[in-house]
C-alpha positions as a Python dict, from the first residue, in 0.01 Angstrom:
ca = {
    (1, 'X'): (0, 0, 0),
    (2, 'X'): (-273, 232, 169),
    (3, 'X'): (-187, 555, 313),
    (4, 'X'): (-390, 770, 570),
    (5, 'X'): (-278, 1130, 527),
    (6, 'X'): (-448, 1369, 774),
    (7, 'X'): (-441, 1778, 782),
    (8, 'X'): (-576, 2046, 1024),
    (9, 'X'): (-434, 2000, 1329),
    (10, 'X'): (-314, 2356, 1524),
    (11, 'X'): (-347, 2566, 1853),
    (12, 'X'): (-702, 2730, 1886),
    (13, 'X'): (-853, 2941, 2177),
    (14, 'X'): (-1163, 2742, 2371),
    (15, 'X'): (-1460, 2788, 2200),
    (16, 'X'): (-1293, 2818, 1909),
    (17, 'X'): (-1321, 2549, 1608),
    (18, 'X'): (-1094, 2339, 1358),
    (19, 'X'): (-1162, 2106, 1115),
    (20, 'X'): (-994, 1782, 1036),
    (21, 'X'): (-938, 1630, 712),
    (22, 'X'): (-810, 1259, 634),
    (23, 'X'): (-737, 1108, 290),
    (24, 'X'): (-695, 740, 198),
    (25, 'X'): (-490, 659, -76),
    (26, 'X'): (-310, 384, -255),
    (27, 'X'): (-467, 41, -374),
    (28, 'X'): (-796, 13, -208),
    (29, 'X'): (-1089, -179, -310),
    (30, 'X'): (-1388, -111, -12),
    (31, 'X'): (-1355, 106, 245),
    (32, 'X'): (-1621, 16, 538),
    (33, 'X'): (-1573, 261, 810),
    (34, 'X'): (-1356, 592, 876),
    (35, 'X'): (-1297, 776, 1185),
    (36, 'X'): (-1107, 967, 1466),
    (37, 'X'): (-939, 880, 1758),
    (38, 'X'): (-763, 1063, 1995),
    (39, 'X'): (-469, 994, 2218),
    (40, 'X'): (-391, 1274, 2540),
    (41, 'X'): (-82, 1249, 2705),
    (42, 'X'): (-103, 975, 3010),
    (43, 'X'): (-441, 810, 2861),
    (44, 'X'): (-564, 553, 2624),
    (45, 'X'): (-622, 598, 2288),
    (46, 'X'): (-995, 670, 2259),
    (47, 'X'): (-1260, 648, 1948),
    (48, 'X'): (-1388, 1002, 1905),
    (49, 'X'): (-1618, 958, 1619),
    (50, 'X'): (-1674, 738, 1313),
    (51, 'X'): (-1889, 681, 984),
    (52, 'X'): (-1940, 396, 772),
    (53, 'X'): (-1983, 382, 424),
    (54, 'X'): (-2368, 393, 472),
    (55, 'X'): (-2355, 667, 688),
    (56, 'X'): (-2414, 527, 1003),
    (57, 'X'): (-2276, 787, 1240),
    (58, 'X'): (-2103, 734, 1652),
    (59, 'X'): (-2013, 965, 1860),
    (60, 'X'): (-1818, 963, 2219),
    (61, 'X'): (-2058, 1143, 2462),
    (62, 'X'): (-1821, 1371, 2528),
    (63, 'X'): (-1810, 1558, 2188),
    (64, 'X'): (-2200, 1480, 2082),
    (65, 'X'): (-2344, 1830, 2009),
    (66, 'X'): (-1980, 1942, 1927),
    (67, 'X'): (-1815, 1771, 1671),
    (68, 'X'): (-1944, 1647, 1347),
    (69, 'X'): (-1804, 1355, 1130),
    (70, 'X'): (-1893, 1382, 756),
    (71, 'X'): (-1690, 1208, 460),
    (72, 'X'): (-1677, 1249, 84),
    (73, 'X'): (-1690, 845, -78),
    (74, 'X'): (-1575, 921, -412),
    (75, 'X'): (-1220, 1133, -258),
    (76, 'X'): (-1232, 866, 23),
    (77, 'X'): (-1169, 1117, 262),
    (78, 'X'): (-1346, 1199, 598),
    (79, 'X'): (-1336, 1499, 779),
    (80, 'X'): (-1384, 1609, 1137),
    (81, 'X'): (-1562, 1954, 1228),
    (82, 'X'): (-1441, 2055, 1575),
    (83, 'X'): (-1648, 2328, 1756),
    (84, 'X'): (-1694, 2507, 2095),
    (85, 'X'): (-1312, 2350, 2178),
    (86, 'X'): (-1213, 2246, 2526),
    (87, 'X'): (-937, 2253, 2688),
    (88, 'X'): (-959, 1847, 2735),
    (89, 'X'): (-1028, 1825, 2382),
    (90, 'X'): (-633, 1862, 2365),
    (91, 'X'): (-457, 1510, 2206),
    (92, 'X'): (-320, 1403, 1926),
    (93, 'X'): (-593, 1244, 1659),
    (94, 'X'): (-550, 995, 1474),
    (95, 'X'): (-766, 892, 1156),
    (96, 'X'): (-857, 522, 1121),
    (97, 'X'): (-1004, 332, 855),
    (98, 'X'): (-1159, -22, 865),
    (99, 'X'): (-1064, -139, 483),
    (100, 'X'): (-976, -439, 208),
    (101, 'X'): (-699, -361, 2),
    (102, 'X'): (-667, -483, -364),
    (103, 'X'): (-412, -685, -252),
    (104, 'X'): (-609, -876, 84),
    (105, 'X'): (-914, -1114, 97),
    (106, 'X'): (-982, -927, 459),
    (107, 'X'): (-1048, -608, 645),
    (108, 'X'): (-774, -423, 803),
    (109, 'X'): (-710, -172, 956),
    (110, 'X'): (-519, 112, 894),
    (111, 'X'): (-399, 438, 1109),
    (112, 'X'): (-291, 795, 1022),
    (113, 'X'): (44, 938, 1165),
    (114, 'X'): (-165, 1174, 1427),
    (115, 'X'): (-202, 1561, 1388),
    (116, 'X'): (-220, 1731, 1761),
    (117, 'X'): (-512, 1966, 1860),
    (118, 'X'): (-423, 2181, 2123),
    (119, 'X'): (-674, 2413, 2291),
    (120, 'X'): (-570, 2657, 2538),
    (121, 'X'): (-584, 3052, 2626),
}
């Protein structure tokens, strides 16, 4: 079993920051890529940035010179740093990862139970 367990999620002011943290755990043998999505009410679920185990970095236009995706291999955990918030930066995120478990000859893909940003005065 893998788990995705994220933390940081809140109300904040625009212009204001937050960081996002996500943790794999459980029986995992690789881990190739990690990242955000987010979901606002009424649209699609939508990549907002990822990394992959090398360190290749993407970013949605919309949050390039904003937000910065980092991760820590050896806790398997990636974070988000959220800054100079918008108001449309409000959804609910959700951390992916692109993985093999002990237990599986493929990749899968696993999703976090979603932590809500919410900017607004």
């Amino acid at each position: 079993q893998v788990q995705l367990v994220e933390s940081g999620g809140g109300l904040v002011q625009p212009g204001g920051s937050l960081r996002l943290s996500c943790a794999a755990s459980g029986s995992i043998l690789s881990i190739y890529t990690m990242g955000w999505y987010r979901q606002a009410p009424g649209k699609q679920r939508e990549l907002v940035a990822a990394i992959t185990a090398g360190g290749q970095l993407n970013y949605a236009v919309s949050v390039k010179g904003r937000f910065t995706i980092s991760s820590d291999n050896a806790k398997n955990t990636v974070y988000l740093q959220m800054n100079s918030l918008k108001p449309e930066d409000t959804a609910v995120y959700y951390c992916n990862a692109e993985l093999q478990g002990t237990m599986s000859v493929v990749r899968e893909n696993y999703w976090g139970q979603g932590t809500q940003v919410t900017v607004s005065s």
